[in-house]
Amino acid sequence: MPPALDELVTALICQDPLGRPRSAAEVADRLTAIGQLDAPDVDLARGYIASAALIGRASEMKRIRRTLGKASTGEGGMLVIDAPSGVGKSRLLRESLFEAQLAGCTVVSASSDSAGHGPYGLFREIARDLLGRAEDDTLEAARPDAAALAAVIPELRVPLAPELAKQVDEGITDPAEERLRAQTAINRWMLRIATKRPLAVLVDDVQRCDEASLAVLMGLSYANRAYPMLLLLALRSDEAPRYPELVTSLRNASTPIKLRGLGLSDTEDFVRALFGDVPRVNSLARWLHGVTKGSPLHMSEVAQYIVSKGIVSYHEGMWVLPTQYEAIAIPDGLRGAMDARMALLGDEERRLAEALAMHGGQLDLQLAVDLADDGEPDAVFVHLRTLMEEQVLVGSQEAFRFRHDGVREALLRAVEGARERELHLRVARVIDGSRGIPDDRRLEVGWHYLHGGDRERGVALLEKAGRALFDAQAMRDALEPIETAILHYREVGERSYAYLELLYMVVMAGSISDRRVALRYLEETLDLYQRKAGISFAKAAGKIVGRHVGLALGVLTSVLRWVVTPK
């Protein structure tokens, strides 16, 4: 092995981050020199722009390392990274993952993609991760509460089947008591795992988390302080939380890490990491800092934009920067920069990216083929490679995701009218597939069918999902799908007992989570219950034949209505 290559490999595996190459660009440059290769072309060089080292977060990483050190020795805690979009919270969270591994922790992570998958969606994702990383310890820790855990985390049902056969059902019928039992069981399960191995739980975009999972996180934030467990959460501060009260409670119970834009000195380091130490790099840094306020993502987007427009060029292995910036026209703000970059994509790549954006979450090649306009695997493969080169997607051909939420949001903003309905329906049918819809995706698919124009199928799924959420005491999550089903029943003129049950659910759920919704349906619910129960008829008849006879007639009409009315 050439000594220079041996030196590079040693640097790549160095435990000290300062001893590693600063970026993919540096690695490529050193490999080019070692192999005496031609300088990389501009397309490859553009890929370096999105691979800059973590800059300007030394103090935050120091706090995270210190907290990880305490957690690994039994003094757990919770950190919340609080930042607006584009400042680097997700990047800091990913960097923390490697630090947690170096500290000897078993790292499990979950993201906002689980939010639409029903109650405890976050912990279902965590369970899948734990089963893949530490199956024996995960199952051993779950056995004492097998029945309660399996009831809310289906991923544990099959491996815990022997324990489920032995445990006696406690016969709890009160939903609130069942909810408390489930949350207590999840807390105990996670803490038992932590006693076997130090645990770091990383959650991105916690503002989108489901209500039940937030309640469990709240309990763990207090219970884990005497255990080797760190909860590290990332919160997007410019997005309204689904459950503001619970998110505020998490904030108050945590040690906050507030991220802001980079200062000018750090911006200069950031730009050098993108373009190298070339002439006029400081002028570019000052200009970028002025137009982006130090947002790393915004700087990266503007950098890619000015490269794509030829304002910055790549010549003989070196970036050539402009001499003046006053006349350069760039899109307004981070949102505008992302919209402009997505508009530069080729037509076929953009249409594929739009379909993937409508689906969201973790993606793979087969899913991309299913969602593509033509579904031709070779063409899809080429388009995916282009989208990765353009840093729209990151990952591998086998598993990938959007580089940033803002990229996906920019693609969806450009989808309207018939194209939007077409993509909603396509996504719904792909998820539906030949195997049917998983229970935890019923809500998601129901909305896609509804927005795609298949109202009957969409409402049926939303009603099922709303009922399941109500039964699980996820009252706020249940409101929207139940209310959608009620409005549909009104439009078609149906007033069955199913409609009456939905009215009851929306009033009960609203009384707990949103009184305005409850009051909107309260009068109709009381009136319909009186008519269905025969009370209205009994009152009217009682004025003519007397109260007792009227009551009997009311009961009789209620029974007859029950027999003949569709359920």
PDB file of N, CA and C in Angstrom, residues 487-523:
ATOM      1  N   LEU A 487     -68.859  14.834   8.206  1.00  0.00           N
ATOM      2  CA  LEU A 487     -69.238  15.740   7.125  1.00  0.00           C
ATOM      3  C   LEU A 487     -69.620  14.967   5.863  1.00  0.00           C
ATOM      4  N   HIS A 488     -68.938  13.862   5.622  1.00  0.00           N
ATOM      5  CA  HIS A 488     -69.292  13.023   4.471  1.00  0.00           C
ATOM      6  C   HIS A 488     -70.682  12.422   4.656  1.00  0.00           C
ATOM      7  N   TYR A 489     -70.973  11.899   5.855  1.00  0.00           N
ATOM      8  CA  TYR A 489     -72.299  11.327   6.126  1.00  0.00           C
ATOM      9  C   TYR A 489     -73.382  12.394   5.929  1.00  0.00           C
ATOM     10  N   ARG A 490     -73.107  13.606   6.334  1.00  0.00           N
ATOM     11  CA  ARG A 490     -74.086  14.688   6.140  1.00  0.00           C
ATOM     12  C   ARG A 490     -74.345  14.937   4.651  1.00  0.00           C
ATOM     13  N   GLU A 491     -73.278  14.962   3.883  1.00  0.00           N
ATOM     14  CA  GLU A 491     -73.411  15.265   2.452  1.00  0.00           C
ATOM     15  C   GLU A 491     -74.251  14.209   1.731  1.00  0.00           C
ATOM     16  N   VAL A 492     -74.105  12.938   2.123  1.00  0.00           N
ATOM     17  CA  VAL A 492     -74.859  11.870   1.443  1.00  0.00           C
ATOM     18  C   VAL A 492     -76.198  11.615   2.117  1.00  0.00           C
ATOM     19  N   GLY A 493     -76.503  12.362   3.188  1.00  0.00           N
ATOM     20  CA  GLY A 493     -77.804  12.247   3.837  1.00  0.00           C
ATOM     21  C   GLY A 493     -77.976  11.019   4.697  1.00  0.00           C
ATOM     22  N   GLU A 494     -76.881  10.473   5.199  1.00  0.00           N
ATOM     23  CA  GLU A 494     -76.968   9.260   6.017  1.00  0.00           C
ATOM     24  C   GLU A 494     -76.959   9.628   7.498  1.00  0.00           C
ATOM     25  N   ARG A 495     -77.909   9.059   8.239  1.00  0.00           N
ATOM     26  CA  ARG A 495     -77.999   9.313   9.676  1.00  0.00           C
ATOM     27  C   ARG A 495     -78.129   7.978  10.418  1.00  0.00           C
ATOM     28  N   SER A 496     -77.237   7.050  10.110  1.00  0.00           N
ATOM     29  CA  SER A 496     -77.277   5.725  10.722  1.00  0.00           C
ATOM     30  C   SER A 496     -76.746   5.799  12.145  1.00  0.00           C
ATOM     31  N   TYR A 497     -76.787   4.639  12.834  1.00  0.00           N
ATOM     32  CA  TYR A 497     -76.228   4.583  14.174  1.00  0.00           C
ATOM     33  C   TYR A 497     -74.717   4.792  14.142  1.00  0.00           C
ATOM     34  N   ALA A 498     -74.081   4.452  13.024  1.00  0.00           N
ATOM     35  CA  ALA A 498     -72.652   4.716  12.889  1.00  0.00           C
ATOM     36  C   ALA A 498     -72.393   6.219  12.940  1.00  0.00           C
ATOM     37  N   TYR A 499     -73.274   6.993  12.311  1.00  0.00           N
ATOM     38  CA  TYR A 499     -73.161   8.452  12.336  1.00  0.00           C
ATOM     39  C   TYR A 499     -73.329   8.967  13.766  1.00  0.00           C
ATOM     40  N   LEU A 500     -74.286   8.393  14.491  1.00  0.00           N
ATOM     41  CA  LEU A 500     -74.516   8.801  15.876  1.00  0.00           C
ATOM     42  C   LEU A 500     -73.306   8.490  16.746  1.00  0.00           C
ATOM     43  N   GLU A 501     -72.670   7.328  16.521  1.00  0.00           N
ATOM     44  CA  GLU A 501     -71.463   6.984  17.281  1.00  0.00           C
ATOM     45  C   GLU A 501     -70.342   7.982  17.011  1.00  0.00           C
ATOM     46  N   LEU A 502     -70.213   8.377  15.753  1.00  0.00           N
ATOM     47  CA  LEU A 502     -69.172   9.348  15.411  1.00  0.00           C
ATOM     48  C   LEU A 502     -69.437  10.705  16.063  1.00  0.00           C
ATOM     49  N   LEU A 503     -70.697  11.108  16.129  1.00  0.00           N
ATOM     50  CA  LEU A 503     -71.035  12.348  16.823  1.00  0.00           C
ATOM     51  C   LEU A 503     -70.635  12.277  18.292  1.00  0.00           C
ATOM     52  N   TYR A 504     -70.943  11.155  18.918  1.00  0.00           N
ATOM     53  CA  TYR A 504     -70.554  10.969  20.322  1.00  0.00           C
ATOM     54  C   TYR A 504     -69.033  11.076  20.472  1.00  0.00           C
ATOM     55  N   MET A 505     -68.303  10.428  19.568  1.00  0.00           N
ATOM     56  CA  MET A 505     -66.841  10.437  19.656  1.00  0.00           C
ATOM     57  C   MET A 505     -66.272  11.836  19.487  1.00  0.00           C
ATOM     58  N   VAL A 506     -66.796  12.595  18.499  1.00  0.00           N
ATOM     59  CA  VAL A 506     -66.233  13.910  18.250  1.00  0.00           C
ATOM     60  C   VAL A 506     -66.537  14.866  19.410  1.00  0.00           C
ATOM     61  N   VAL A 507     -67.708  14.710  20.054  1.00  0.00           N
ATOM     62  CA  VAL A 507     -68.030  15.545  21.212  1.00  0.00           C
ATOM     63  C   VAL A 507     -67.129  15.183  22.395  1.00  0.00           C
ATOM     64  N   MET A 508     -66.951  13.888  22.639  1.00  0.00           N
ATOM     65  CA  MET A 508     -66.104  13.461  23.759  1.00  0.00           C
ATOM     66  C   MET A 508     -64.645  13.860  23.525  1.00  0.00           C
ATOM     67  N   ALA A 509     -64.143  13.595  22.301  1.00  0.00           N
ATOM     68  CA  ALA A 509     -62.752  13.935  22.004  1.00  0.00           C
ATOM     69  C   ALA A 509     -62.551  15.448  22.051  1.00  0.00           C
ATOM     70  N   GLY A 510     -63.522  16.189  21.521  1.00  0.00           N
ATOM     71  CA  GLY A 510     -63.419  17.640  21.543  1.00  0.00           C
ATOM     72  C   GLY A 510     -63.471  18.213  22.943  1.00  0.00           C
ATOM     73  N   SER A 511     -64.281  17.614  23.818  1.00  0.00           N
ATOM     74  CA  SER A 511     -64.386  18.122  25.190  1.00  0.00           C
ATOM     75  C   SER A 511     -63.060  17.989  25.937  1.00  0.00           C
ATOM     76  N   ILE A 512     -62.216  17.054  25.494  1.00  0.00           N
ATOM     77  CA  ILE A 512     -60.920  16.839  26.135  1.00  0.00           C
ATOM     78  C   ILE A 512     -59.819  17.678  25.481  1.00  0.00           C
ATOM     79  N   SER A 513     -59.861  17.773  24.136  1.00  0.00           N
ATOM     80  CA  SER A 513     -58.724  18.383  23.439  1.00  0.00           C
ATOM     81  C   SER A 513     -59.034  19.683  22.716  1.00  0.00           C
ATOM     82  N   ASP A 514     -60.306  19.917  22.330  1.00  0.00           N
ATOM     83  CA  ASP A 514     -60.644  21.162  21.623  1.00  0.00           C
ATOM     84  C   ASP A 514     -62.131  21.437  21.821  1.00  0.00           C
ATOM     85  N   ARG A 515     -62.468  22.274  22.799  1.00  0.00           N
ATOM     86  CA  ARG A 515     -63.870  22.509  23.151  1.00  0.00           C
ATOM     87  C   ARG A 515     -64.670  23.122  22.007  1.00  0.00           C
ATOM     88  N   ARG A 516     -63.999  23.874  21.132  1.00  0.00           N
ATOM     89  CA  ARG A 516     -64.715  24.482  20.012  1.00  0.00           C
ATOM     90  C   ARG A 516     -65.329  23.424  19.111  1.00  0.00           C
ATOM     91  N   VAL A 517     -64.608  22.339  18.891  1.00  0.00           N
ATOM     92  CA  VAL A 517     -65.132  21.246  18.073  1.00  0.00           C
ATOM     93  C   VAL A 517     -66.301  20.584  18.783  1.00  0.00           C
ATOM     94  N   ALA A 518     -66.178  20.354  20.080  1.00  0.00           N
ATOM     95  CA  ALA A 518     -67.253  19.716  20.848  1.00  0.00           C
ATOM     96  C   ALA A 518     -68.529  20.550  20.778  1.00  0.00           C
ATOM     97  N   LEU A 519     -68.414  21.856  20.974  1.00  0.00           N
ATOM     98  CA  LEU A 519     -69.591  22.724  20.953  1.00  0.00           C
ATOM     99  C   LEU A 519     -70.235  22.779  19.574  1.00  0.00           C
ATOM    100  N   ARG A 520     -69.424  22.608  18.540  1.00  0.00           N
ATOM    101  CA  ARG A 520     -69.949  22.656  17.176  1.00  0.00           C
ATOM    102  C   ARG A 520     -70.927  21.503  16.908  1.00  0.00           C
ATOM    103  N   TYR A 521     -70.733  20.389  17.585  1.00  0.00           N
ATOM    104  CA  TYR A 521     -71.565  19.209  17.323  1.00  0.00           C
ATOM    105  C   TYR A 521     -72.477  18.838  18.493  1.00  0.00           C
ATOM    106  N   LEU A 522     -72.371  19.558  19.610  1.00  0.00           N
ATOM    107  CA  LEU A 522     -73.088  19.152  20.822  1.00  0.00           C
ATOM    108  C   LEU A 522     -74.605  19.169  20.627  1.00  0.00           C
ATOM    109  N   GLU A 523     -75.142  20.251  20.083  1.00  0.00           N
ATOM    110  CA  GLU A 523     -76.598  20.379  19.949  1.00  0.00           C
ATOM    111  C   GLU A 523     -77.161  19.286  19.042  1.00  0.00           C
TER     112      GLU A 523
END
